[in-house]
Amino acid sequence: MSIDTTPPPHLCKAGVNKPTDTRLLEQFLNKGKMMGTFKTLEIKESVFENNNIQADLLRDELKEEKVFLLNLMSSPGSGKTTTLVRTIETLKDEMNIGIMEADIDSDVDAHTIAQTGTRVIQLHTGGMCHLDADMTRQGLNGLNTDNLDLAILENVGNLVCPAEFDTGAAKNAMILSVPEGDDKPLKYPLMFSIVDVLLINKIDAIDFFDFDLDAVKQRARKLNPNITIIPISAKTGEGIAEWTDWLRKQAKAWNQT
Amino acid sequence: MHELGVVIGVVKKVIQVAESNQLQSVDTIVLQIGQLSSMIPTYIQTCYPAAVDGTMLEKTKLEIEILPANALCKACHQVFNIIENRSQCPHCDSDEWGLLSGKEFIIKEIIAQ
C-alpha cells in the first residue's frame, strides 16, 4: 500500500524535500560510523510495515484454522449493523458466524447482533479511529474462533483511517449508502481502492436522493478495476442474496485452498 | 486522530533499535512523511512529547522530512506533484498517471551519541 523507497533525487525535482541538517550531516559522516560523538543509524523502516507483518501472520493463522475473516468498513450510519443482521439471517444455518463490533464507545451494536443468537464481542478502541492487526487479533482471541467458519469485523465507522491499516482480513468490504452521495469515491479514494466488494446500501431510497448509481460504479472502477459492486437494501432485502452468494463463494475458496 | 497510536509505535521501535545497538541516548529521530500519508506532521509533533514521556527518548528531538506526492505521467512521461497540480499533468493535461511517492511514513534514521 505504501511505497517504502525514497524516490531517487531526480524524482524529487517537483517536490518539497528540502535538505535538512541531517542531510548536511550525512555529507560528512558515513552512516553508522562514529564521527565526533554523534553517529547516524539508518533505520529506513516503514512504520506501517510492522502492522503489515502482523496482518500477514494473522491471515496465515486464520487460513490454517479455516476461518474466513471479513473486514467491513463504512462511514457511520450507512447500515453496517443492519446489513450484518440480514447476512446472519441468510447464512446462519450453513456457517458458524462470529461478529466483532468495533466502536469508540457503547455496546448498542453488539446488543443488536446478540439478539440474532450469534457469537459477538464488542471492542472499544478507546478513541482510536481504526483497528490494526494487533487489535484484530485481540478481538479474535476474545471472540474465540473455535469452530468458526466466518468472522466479520465491523470496523469503526470512518472512511479514512481504517483504509490505511491492514487488519489481517481475507477480504475487505465497504458499504456506501445512497444518502451519503455519489461523490464519495472522489473524496475517499483510498478506501474504494483497497476493498474487494462495495455494497451500495439503502438502494430502496434512491428515488428520493440525487444519487447517480452509474457514476458511483464508474468512479469506483476507475480507482479499483477489480471491485465487485452490489446494490442492496438491508431494509427490504434487495440484493442480499447476491451479497451472501459472494460471501459464501469467497469463504469456500478461502477454506479450500 | 490516529497519530498518537502510531507515534507510540515509532517510539517502541526506536527504543528497540537503541537497546540493540547499546546506545546511551538518542539525540534525534528523523521521520519521512509523504504528502499523501494520512499522518499530519504538526499532529505528530504535538503528540510526540506524550509518546516519549517517561521513556529513554524523553529528551530526544524529532525531525520530520516531507516527501512529495510525485507521479509519473503515463502520456508524456514527465514527473509532477499531484497535489500542486490537482491530479492533472501540468505538461500535457493528462489525468492518467502512476504514483511514485507520497504515501510513505518511514523512520529514516536516528542520530545518537
mmCIF file of C-alpha atoms in Angstrom:
data_model
loop_
_atom_site.group_PDB
_atom_site.id
_atom_site.type_symbol
_atom_site.label_atom_id
_atom_site.label_comp_id
_atom_site.label_asym_id
_atom_site.label_seq_id
_atom_site.Cartn_x
_atom_site.Cartn_y
_atom_site.Cartn_z
ATOM 1 C CA MET A 1 0.000 0.000 0.000
ATOM 2 C CA SER A 2 2.677 2.483 0.910
ATOM 3 C CA ILE A 3 5.763 2.885 -1.155
ATOM 4 C CA ASP A 4 8.714 2.211 1.061
ATOM 5 C CA THR A 5 11.546 3.512 -1.026
ATOM 6 C CA THR A 6 12.678 7.072 -1.134
ATOM 7 C CA PRO A 7 12.425 8.331 -4.698
ATOM 8 C CA PRO A 8 15.732 8.884 -6.470
ATOM 9 C CA PRO A 9 16.855 12.531 -6.232
ATOM 10 C CA HIS A 10 15.830 13.339 -9.801
ATOM 11 C CA LEU A 11 12.257 12.427 -8.937
ATOM 12 C CA CYS A 12 12.241 14.950 -6.141
ATOM 13 C CA LYS A 13 12.501 17.878 -8.502
ATOM 14 C CA ALA A 14 8.803 18.665 -8.311
ATOM 15 C CA GLY A 15 8.793 18.131 -4.611
ATOM 16 C CA VAL A 16 9.300 19.787 -1.332
ATOM 17 C CA ASN A 17 12.091 17.637 0.012
ATOM 18 C CA LYS A 18 14.378 20.254 1.425
ATOM 19 C CA PRO A 19 17.845 19.392 2.572
ATOM 20 C CA THR A 20 17.931 19.276 6.328
ATOM 21 C CA ASP A 21 20.642 19.404 8.938
ATOM 22 C CA THR A 22 20.663 15.630 8.773
ATOM 23 C CA ARG A 23 21.354 15.712 5.067
ATOM 24 C CA LEU A 24 24.296 18.013 5.711
ATOM 25 C CA LEU A 25 25.486 15.709 8.436
ATOM 26 C CA GLU A 26 25.374 12.791 6.042
ATOM 27 C CA GLN A 27 27.699 14.541 3.655
ATOM 28 C CA PHE A 28 30.344 14.466 6.333
ATOM 29 C CA LEU A 29 29.515 11.249 8.091
ATOM 30 C CA ASN A 30 29.310 7.762 6.780
ATOM 31 C CA LYS A 31 26.041 6.333 8.030
ATOM 32 C CA GLY A 32 26.506 4.245 11.132
ATOM 33 C CA LYS A 33 30.095 5.308 11.625
ATOM 34 C CA MET A 34 31.318 7.374 14.524
ATOM 35 C CA MET A 35 32.369 10.944 13.889
ATOM 36 C CA GLY A 36 32.973 13.077 16.933
ATOM 37 C CA THR A 37 30.427 11.997 19.499
ATOM 38 C CA PHE A 38 27.440 11.565 17.171
ATOM 39 C CA LYS A 39 26.572 8.781 14.822
ATOM 40 C CA THR A 40 23.673 8.258 12.469
ATOM 41 C CA LEU A 41 21.920 4.909 12.467
ATOM 42 C CA GLU A 42 19.908 4.306 9.343
ATOM 43 C CA ILE A 43 16.621 2.525 10.073
ATOM 44 C CA LYS A 44 14.619 3.014 6.857
ATOM 45 C CA GLU A 45 11.635 1.163 8.181
ATOM 46 C CA SER A 46 8.101 1.891 7.146
ATOM 47 C CA VAL A 47 6.036 2.360 10.263
ATOM 48 C CA PHE A 48 3.139 0.565 8.596
ATOM 49 C CA GLU A 49 5.467 -2.327 7.806
ATOM 50 C CA ASN A 50 5.197 -3.754 11.311
ATOM 51 C CA ASN A 51 1.410 -3.765 11.038
ATOM 52 C CA ASN A 52 1.632 -5.385 7.599
ATOM 53 C CA ILE A 53 3.806 -8.160 9.010
ATOM 54 C CA GLN A 54 1.372 -8.737 11.899
ATOM 55 C CA ALA A 55 -1.537 -8.747 9.442
ATOM 56 C CA ASP A 56 0.101 -11.351 7.176
ATOM 57 C CA LEU A 57 0.864 -13.508 10.195
ATOM 58 C CA LEU A 58 -2.745 -13.340 11.382
ATOM 59 C CA ARG A 59 -4.030 -14.126 7.859
ATOM 60 C CA ASP A 60 -1.817 -17.218 7.692
ATOM 61 C CA GLU A 61 -3.044 -18.433 11.078
ATOM 62 C CA LEU A 62 -6.698 -17.887 10.114
ATOM 63 C CA LYS A 63 -6.111 -19.767 6.870
ATOM 64 C CA GLU A 64 -4.696 -22.663 8.883
ATOM 65 C CA GLU A 65 -7.720 -22.564 11.201
ATOM 66 C CA LYS A 66 -10.106 -22.276 8.220
ATOM 67 C CA VAL A 67 -11.652 -19.073 9.493
ATOM 68 C CA PHE A 68 -12.658 -16.517 6.831
ATOM 69 C CA LEU A 69 -12.259 -13.012 8.257
ATOM 70 C CA LEU A 70 -14.098 -10.157 6.555
ATOM 71 C CA ASN A 71 -13.263 -6.551 7.408
ATOM 72 C CA LEU A 72 -16.378 -4.429 6.923
ATOM 73 C CA MET A 73 -15.890 -0.676 6.675
ATOM 74 C CA SER A 74 -18.111 2.329 6.034
ATOM 75 C CA SER A 75 -18.985 5.746 7.373
ATOM 76 C CA PRO A 76 -21.229 5.939 10.477
ATOM 77 C CA GLY A 77 -24.888 5.345 9.741
ATOM 78 C CA SER A 78 -24.521 3.549 6.405
ATOM 79 C CA GLY A 79 -26.209 0.420 7.766
ATOM 80 C CA LYS A 80 -23.317 -1.899 8.670
ATOM 81 C CA THR A 81 -25.093 -3.496 11.616
ATOM 82 C CA THR A 82 -28.448 -3.858 9.802
ATOM 83 C CA THR A 83 -26.645 -5.421 6.821
ATOM 84 C CA LEU A 84 -24.887 -7.812 9.204
ATOM 85 C CA VAL A 85 -28.184 -8.861 10.774
ATOM 86 C CA ARG A 86 -29.537 -9.663 7.279
ATOM 87 C CA THR A 87 -26.340 -11.516 6.412
ATOM 88 C CA ILE A 88 -26.521 -13.586 9.592
ATOM 89 C CA GLU A 89 -30.183 -14.468 8.947
ATOM 90 C CA THR A 90 -29.274 -15.767 5.500
ATOM 91 C CA LEU A 91 -26.121 -17.692 6.390
ATOM 92 C CA LYS A 92 -26.564 -18.861 9.989
ATOM 93 C CA ASP A 93 -27.841 -22.320 9.104
ATOM 94 C CA GLU A 94 -24.845 -23.136 6.923
ATOM 95 C CA MET A 95 -21.943 -21.420 8.715
ATOM 96 C CA ASN A 96 -20.769 -20.691 12.225
ATOM 97 C CA ILE A 97 -20.527 -16.928 12.353
ATOM 98 C CA GLY A 98 -18.811 -14.637 14.851
ATOM 99 C CA ILE A 99 -19.019 -10.846 14.859
ATOM 100 C CA MET A 100 -16.619 -8.258 16.293
ATOM 101 C CA GLU A 101 -18.142 -4.825 16.762
ATOM 102 C CA ALA A 102 -15.535 -2.085 16.989
ATOM 103 C CA ASP A 103 -16.594 1.310 18.248
ATOM 104 C CA ILE A 104 -15.091 4.174 20.154
ATOM 105 C CA ASP A 105 -17.758 3.732 22.821
ATOM 106 C CA SER A 106 -21.069 1.969 23.683
ATOM 107 C CA ASP A 107 -22.253 -1.581 23.032
ATOM 108 C CA VAL A 108 -25.506 -0.898 21.161
ATOM 109 C CA ASP A 109 -24.310 -2.714 18.034
ATOM 110 C CA ALA A 110 -23.240 -5.801 19.985
ATOM 111 C CA HIS A 111 -26.691 -5.922 21.622
ATOM 112 C CA THR A 112 -28.368 -5.777 18.213
ATOM 113 C CA ILE A 113 -26.226 -8.634 16.920
ATOM 114 C CA ALA A 114 -26.629 -10.677 20.130
ATOM 115 C CA GLN A 115 -30.389 -10.755 19.530
ATOM 116 C CA THR A 116 -29.755 -12.942 16.465
ATOM 117 C CA GLY A 117 -28.118 -15.537 18.745
ATOM 118 C CA THR A 118 -24.738 -15.060 17.050
ATOM 119 C CA ARG A 119 -21.426 -15.081 18.883
ATOM 120 C CA VAL A 120 -20.453 -11.411 19.266
ATOM 121 C CA ILE A 121 -17.864 -9.282 21.038
ATOM 122 C CA GLN A 122 -17.791 -5.505 21.447
ATOM 123 C CA LEU A 123 -14.350 -3.934 21.033
ATOM 124 C CA HIS A 124 -13.670 -0.459 22.346
ATOM 125 C CA THR A 125 -10.882 1.363 20.586
ATOM 126 C CA GLY A 126 -10.523 3.976 23.321
ATOM 127 C CA GLY A 127 -10.707 6.912 20.952
ATOM 128 C CA MET A 128 -8.697 5.325 18.156
ATOM 129 C CA CYS A 129 -10.305 5.767 14.774
ATOM 130 C CA HIS A 130 -9.351 2.405 13.277
ATOM 131 C CA LEU A 131 -8.354 -1.151 14.118
ATOM 132 C CA ASP A 132 -4.933 -2.560 13.288
ATOM 133 C CA ALA A 133 -3.830 -6.183 13.017
ATOM 134 C CA ASP A 134 -2.864 -6.460 16.679
ATOM 135 C CA MET A 135 -6.212 -5.133 17.911
ATOM 136 C CA THR A 136 -7.977 -7.514 15.499
ATOM 137 C CA ARG A 137 -6.003 -10.420 16.946
ATOM 138 C CA GLN A 138 -7.037 -9.423 20.481
ATOM 139 C CA GLY A 139 -10.644 -9.227 19.289
ATOM 140 C CA LEU A 140 -10.474 -12.690 17.730
ATOM 141 C CA ASN A 141 -8.982 -14.098 20.940
ATOM 142 C CA GLY A 142 -11.837 -12.559 22.899
ATOM 143 C CA LEU A 143 -14.427 -13.835 20.425
ATOM 144 C CA ASN A 144 -12.901 -17.343 20.390
ATOM 145 C CA THR A 145 -12.531 -18.658 16.845
ATOM 146 C CA ASP A 146 -13.062 -22.361 17.739
ATOM 147 C CA ASN A 147 -15.397 -23.904 15.134
ATOM 148 C CA LEU A 148 -15.952 -20.547 13.436
ATOM 149 C CA ASP A 149 -16.265 -20.503 9.634
ATOM 150 C CA LEU A 150 -16.879 -16.813 9.153
ATOM 151 C CA ALA A 151 -15.688 -13.940 11.346
ATOM 152 C CA ILE A 152 -16.756 -10.419 10.483
ATOM 153 C CA LEU A 153 -15.057 -7.356 11.879
ATOM 154 C CA GLU A 154 -17.318 -4.319 11.870
ATOM 155 C CA ASN A 155 -14.633 -1.643 11.797
ATOM 156 C CA VAL A 156 -15.014 1.838 13.295
ATOM 157 C CA GLY A 157 -17.378 3.965 11.175
ATOM 158 C CA ASN A 158 -14.871 6.030 9.212
ATOM 159 C CA LEU A 159 -13.886 6.167 5.536
ATOM 160 C CA VAL A 160 -10.381 7.468 6.164
ATOM 161 C CA CYS A 161 -8.200 5.709 8.729
ATOM 162 C CA PRO A 162 -9.418 2.076 8.530
ATOM 163 C CA ALA A 163 -8.304 2.031 4.875
ATOM 164 C CA GLU A 164 -4.714 2.650 5.960
ATOM 165 C CA PHE A 165 -4.347 -0.326 8.256
ATOM 166 C CA ASP A 166 -4.389 -3.969 7.147
ATOM 167 C CA THR A 167 -6.342 -5.917 9.781
ATOM 168 C CA GLY A 168 -5.301 -9.362 8.557
ATOM 169 C CA ALA A 169 -8.701 -9.978 6.972
ATOM 170 C CA ALA A 170 -9.055 -12.347 3.996
ATOM 171 C CA LYS A 171 -11.251 -9.815 2.195
ATOM 172 C CA ASN A 172 -12.264 -6.194 2.690
ATOM 173 C CA ALA A 173 -15.776 -4.903 2.140
ATOM 174 C CA MET A 174 -17.282 -1.460 2.340
ATOM 175 C CA ILE A 175 -20.783 -0.071 2.407
ATOM 176 C CA LEU A 176 -21.716 3.217 0.796
ATOM 177 C CA SER A 177 -25.312 4.224 1.403
ATOM 178 C CA VAL A 178 -27.374 6.251 -1.039
ATOM 179 C CA PRO A 179 -27.938 9.292 1.255
ATOM 180 C CA GLU A 180 -24.159 9.759 1.587
ATOM 181 C CA GLY A 181 -23.948 10.791 -2.062
ATOM 182 C CA ASP A 182 -22.309 9.567 -5.257
ATOM 183 C CA ASP A 183 -19.213 11.738 -4.817
ATOM 184 C CA LYS A 184 -17.655 9.594 -2.079
ATOM 185 C CA PRO A 185 -15.207 7.702 -4.352
ATOM 186 C CA LEU A 186 -13.812 11.110 -5.307
ATOM 187 C CA LYS A 187 -13.457 12.200 -1.687
ATOM 188 C CA TYR A 188 -12.175 8.960 -0.128
ATOM 189 C CA PRO A 189 -10.241 7.304 -2.966
ATOM 190 C CA LEU A 190 -8.039 5.082 -0.790
ATOM 191 C CA MET A 191 -10.994 3.285 0.792
ATOM 192 C CA PHE A 192 -12.525 2.499 -2.593
ATOM 193 C CA SER A 193 -9.186 1.357 -3.980
ATOM 194 C CA ILE A 194 -8.460 -1.247 -1.264
ATOM 195 C CA VAL A 195 -11.826 -3.029 -0.936
ATOM 196 C CA ASP A 196 -12.808 -6.229 -2.744
ATOM 197 C CA VAL A 197 -16.513 -5.551 -2.652
ATOM 198 C CA LEU A 198 -18.615 -2.397 -2.460
ATOM 199 C CA LEU A 199 -22.196 -2.674 -1.211
ATOM 200 C CA ILE A 200 -24.417 0.256 -2.136
ATOM 201 C CA ASN A 201 -26.996 0.206 0.643
ATOM 202 C CA LYS A 202 -30.404 1.886 1.027
ATOM 203 C CA ILE A 203 -30.939 1.380 -2.706
ATOM 204 C CA ASP A 204 -34.701 1.373 -1.979
ATOM 205 C CA ALA A 205 -34.375 5.106 -1.226
ATOM 206 C CA ILE A 206 -32.609 6.023 -4.463
ATOM 207 C CA ASP A 207 -35.640 7.872 -5.883
ATOM 208 C CA PHE A 208 -35.511 10.362 -3.019
ATOM 209 C CA PHE A 209 -31.878 11.355 -3.494
ATOM 210 C CA ASP A 210 -29.744 12.787 -6.277
ATOM 211 C CA PHE A 211 -27.626 9.662 -6.404
ATOM 212 C CA ASP A 212 -26.187 8.584 -9.740
ATOM 213 C CA LEU A 213 -25.551 4.823 -9.422
ATOM 214 C CA ASP A 214 -23.706 4.585 -12.741
ATOM 215 C CA ALA A 215 -21.429 7.470 -11.777
ATOM 216 C CA VAL A 216 -20.512 5.719 -8.500
ATOM 217 C CA LYS A 217 -19.759 2.479 -10.336
ATOM 218 C CA GLN A 218 -17.606 4.307 -12.866
ATOM 219 C CA ARG A 219 -15.729 6.289 -10.192
ATOM 220 C CA ALA A 220 -15.116 3.209 -8.052
ATOM 221 C CA ARG A 221 -13.924 1.115 -11.026
ATOM 222 C CA LYS A 222 -11.533 3.840 -12.101
ATOM 223 C CA LEU A 223 -9.852 3.525 -8.703
ATOM 224 C CA ASN A 224 -10.208 -0.242 -8.494
ATOM 225 C CA PRO A 225 -10.900 -2.135 -11.760
ATOM 226 C CA ASN A 226 -11.471 -5.466 -9.962
ATOM 227 C CA ILE A 227 -14.026 -4.223 -7.440
ATOM 228 C CA THR A 228 -17.334 -6.118 -7.138
ATOM 229 C CA ILE A 229 -20.280 -3.731 -6.744
ATOM 230 C CA ILE A 230 -23.606 -4.934 -5.337
ATOM 231 C CA PRO A 231 -26.573 -2.591 -4.737
ATOM 232 C CA ILE A 232 -28.522 -3.759 -1.677
ATOM 233 C CA SER A 233 -31.201 -2.747 0.739
ATOM 234 C CA ALA A 234 -30.697 -4.150 4.217
ATOM 235 C CA LYS A 235 -34.239 -2.990 4.956
ATOM 236 C CA THR A 236 -36.151 -4.658 2.089
ATOM 237 C CA GLY A 237 -33.665 -7.483 1.461
ATOM 238 C CA GLU A 238 -32.964 -6.452 -2.128
ATOM 239 C CA GLY A 239 -29.531 -7.661 -3.299
ATOM 240 C CA ILE A 240 -28.860 -9.582 -0.073
ATOM 241 C CA ALA A 241 -28.907 -12.916 -1.955
ATOM 242 C CA GLU A 242 -26.237 -11.690 -4.362
ATOM 243 C CA TRP A 243 -24.136 -10.359 -1.484
ATOM 244 C CA THR A 244 -24.375 -13.548 0.579
ATOM 245 C CA ASP A 245 -23.565 -15.599 -2.552
ATOM 246 C CA TRP A 246 -20.399 -13.562 -2.965
ATOM 247 C CA LEU A 247 -19.522 -14.086 0.696
ATOM 248 C CA ARG A 248 -20.276 -17.821 0.550
ATOM 249 C CA LYS A 249 -18.060 -18.242 -2.534
ATOM 250 C CA GLN A 250 -15.182 -16.278 -1.019
ATOM 251 C CA ALA A 251 -15.338 -18.205 2.258
ATOM 252 C CA LYS A 252 -15.452 -21.521 0.385
ATOM 253 C CA ALA A 253 -12.457 -20.586 -1.769
ATOM 254 C CA TRP A 254 -10.538 -19.443 1.334
ATOM 255 C CA ASN A 255 -11.205 -22.636 3.242
ATOM 256 C CA GLN A 256 -10.351 -24.896 0.313
ATOM 257 C CA THR A 257 -7.032 -23.623 -0.996
ATOM 258 C CA MET B 1 -6.708 11.465 15.402
ATOM 259 C CA HIS B 2 -4.662 8.323 14.932
ATOM 260 C CA GLU B 3 -1.258 9.896 15.212
ATOM 261 C CA LEU B 4 -0.686 9.084 18.897
ATOM 262 C CA GLY B 5 -1.013 5.306 18.465
ATOM 263 C CA VAL B 6 1.331 5.415 15.502
ATOM 264 C CA VAL B 7 3.879 7.630 17.256
ATOM 265 C CA ILE B 8 3.898 5.230 20.222
ATOM 266 C CA GLY B 9 4.754 2.503 17.686
ATOM 267 C CA VAL B 10 7.634 4.632 16.390
ATOM 268 C CA VAL B 11 8.935 5.225 19.930
ATOM 269 C CA LYS B 12 8.855 1.484 20.693
ATOM 270 C CA LYS B 13 10.762 0.675 17.507
ATOM 271 C CA VAL B 14 13.427 3.333 18.148
ATOM 272 C CA ILE B 15 13.917 2.177 21.748
ATOM 273 C CA GLN B 16 14.353 -1.365 20.433
ATOM 274 C CA VAL B 17 16.999 -0.190 17.926
ATOM 275 C CA ALA B 18 18.730 1.914 20.585
ATOM 276 C CA GLU B 19 18.861 -1.012 23.008
ATOM 277 C CA SER B 20 20.131 -3.499 20.465
ATOM 278 C CA ASN B 21 22.862 -1.038 19.480
ATOM 279 C CA GLN B 22 23.640 -0.283 23.145
ATOM 280 C CA LEU B 23 23.098 3.437 22.715
ATOM 281 C CA GLN B 24 23.130 5.501 25.895
ATOM 282 C CA SER B 25 20.863 8.178 24.484
ATOM 283 C CA VAL B 26 19.328 9.245 21.207
ATOM 284 C CA ASP B 27 19.765 12.841 20.067
ATOM 285 C CA THR B 28 17.309 12.965 17.134
ATOM 286 C CA ILE B 29 14.757 10.758 15.392
ATOM 287 C CA VAL B 30 14.251 11.514 11.688
ATOM 288 C CA LEU B 31 10.907 10.558 10.155
ATOM 289 C CA GLN B 32 9.944 10.785 6.498
ATOM 290 C CA ILE B 33 6.287 11.508 5.865
ATOM 291 C CA GLY B 34 4.707 11.553 2.408
ATOM 292 C CA GLN B 35 2.334 14.347 1.435
ATOM 293 C CA LEU B 36 -0.370 11.720 0.811
ATOM 294 C CA SER B 37 0.215 9.888 4.078
ATOM 295 C CA SER B 38 -2.674 10.147 6.496
ATOM 296 C CA MET B 39 -0.203 11.361 9.141
ATOM 297 C CA ILE B 40 -0.201 15.105 9.701
ATOM 298 C CA PRO B 41 3.300 16.345 10.620
ATOM 299 C CA THR B 42 2.088 19.022 13.064
ATOM 300 C CA TYR B 43 -0.061 16.465 14.910
ATOM 301 C CA ILE B 44 2.878 14.076 15.034
ATOM 302 C CA GLN B 45 4.971 16.848 16.623
ATOM 303 C CA THR B 46 2.130 17.702 19.034
ATOM 304 C CA CYS B 47 1.628 14.209 20.399
ATOM 305 C CA TYR B 48 5.309 13.242 20.326
ATOM 306 C CA PRO B 49 6.088 14.573 23.858
ATOM 307 C CA ALA B 50 3.284 12.397 25.268
ATOM 308 C CA ALA B 51 4.614 9.324 23.462
ATOM 309 C CA VAL B 52 8.181 9.728 24.783
ATOM 310 C CA ASP B 53 7.156 10.738 28.315
ATOM 311 C CA GLY B 54 8.902 8.511 30.850
ATOM 312 C CA THR B 55 10.997 6.689 28.223
ATOM 313 C CA MET B 56 14.696 6.906 27.368
ATOM 314 C CA LEU B 57 13.677 9.206 24.468
ATOM 315 C CA GLU B 58 12.278 11.932 26.733
ATOM 316 C CA LYS B 59 14.945 14.423 25.609
ATOM 317 C CA THR B 60 15.188 13.196 22.010
ATOM 318 C CA LYS B 61 14.388 15.687 19.258
ATOM 319 C CA LEU B 62 12.002 14.788 16.451
ATOM 320 C CA GLU B 63 12.731 15.876 12.903
ATOM 321 C CA ILE B 64 10.307 15.377 10.021
ATOM 322 C CA GLU B 65 11.136 15.375 6.317
ATOM 323 C CA ILE B 66 8.232 15.699 3.904
ATOM 324 C CA LEU B 67 8.285 13.509 0.789
ATOM 325 C CA PRO B 68 6.487 14.878 -2.284
ATOM 326 C CA ALA B 69 3.340 13.390 -3.825
ATOM 327 C CA ASN B 70 5.028 12.798 -7.174
ATOM 328 C CA ALA B 71 3.550 10.913 -10.079
ATOM 329 C CA LEU B 72 4.803 9.826 -13.496
ATOM 330 C CA CYS B 73 2.512 10.920 -16.324
ATOM 331 C CA LYS B 74 1.542 7.927 -18.472
ATOM 332 C CA ALA B 75 1.086 10.123 -21.544
ATOM 333 C CA CYS B 76 4.208 12.319 -21.608
ATOM 334 C CA HIS B 77 6.367 10.529 -19.004
ATOM 335 C CA GLN B 78 7.117 13.673 -17.042
ATOM 336 C CA VAL B 79 7.198 13.752 -13.257
ATOM 337 C CA PHE B 80 4.851 16.131 -11.472
ATOM 338 C CA ASN B 81 3.459 16.780 -7.996
ATOM 339 C CA ILE B 82 -0.192 15.681 -7.957
ATOM 340 C CA ILE B 83 -1.195 17.955 -5.076
ATOM 341 C CA GLU B 84 0.260 21.098 -6.592
ATOM 342 C CA ASN B 85 -1.240 20.222 -9.988
ATOM 343 C CA ARG B 86 -4.630 18.931 -8.788
ATOM 344 C CA SER B 87 -4.018 15.404 -10.102
ATOM 345 C CA GLN B 88 -3.511 16.600 -13.673
ATOM 346 C CA CYS B 89 -0.238 16.610 -15.588
ATOM 347 C CA PRO B 90 0.864 20.260 -15.971
ATOM 348 C CA HIS B 91 2.788 19.355 -19.156
ATOM 349 C CA CYS B 92 0.077 17.630 -21.215
ATOM 350 C CA ASP B 93 -3.135 17.856 -19.071
ATOM 351 C CA SER B 94 -3.470 14.040 -18.870
ATOM 352 C CA ASP B 95 -5.027 12.583 -15.726
ATOM 353 C CA GLU B 96 -3.544 9.125 -16.302
ATOM 354 C CA TRP B 97 -0.548 8.713 -14.048
ATOM 355 C CA GLY B 98 1.221 6.319 -11.706
ATOM 356 C CA LEU B 99 2.189 7.358 -8.203
ATOM 357 C CA LEU B 100 5.919 7.378 -7.463
ATOM 358 C CA SER B 101 5.982 8.639 -3.902
ATOM 359 C CA GLY B 102 3.960 10.409 -1.249
ATOM 360 C CA LYS B 103 2.343 7.674 0.856
ATOM 361 C CA GLU B 104 5.404 6.946 2.981
ATOM 362 C CA PHE B 105 5.635 7.004 6.728
ATOM 363 C CA ILE B 106 9.176 5.914 7.448
ATOM 364 C CA ILE B 107 11.580 6.007 10.368
ATOM 365 C CA LYS B 108 14.525 7.166 8.325
ATOM 366 C CA GLU B 109 17.281 7.199 10.894
ATOM 367 C CA ILE B 110 18.293 8.127 14.392
ATOM 368 C CA ILE B 111 21.209 10.300 15.389
ATOM 369 C CA ALA B 112 22.760 9.122 18.604
ATOM 370 C CA GLN B 113 25.630 9.623 20.940
#
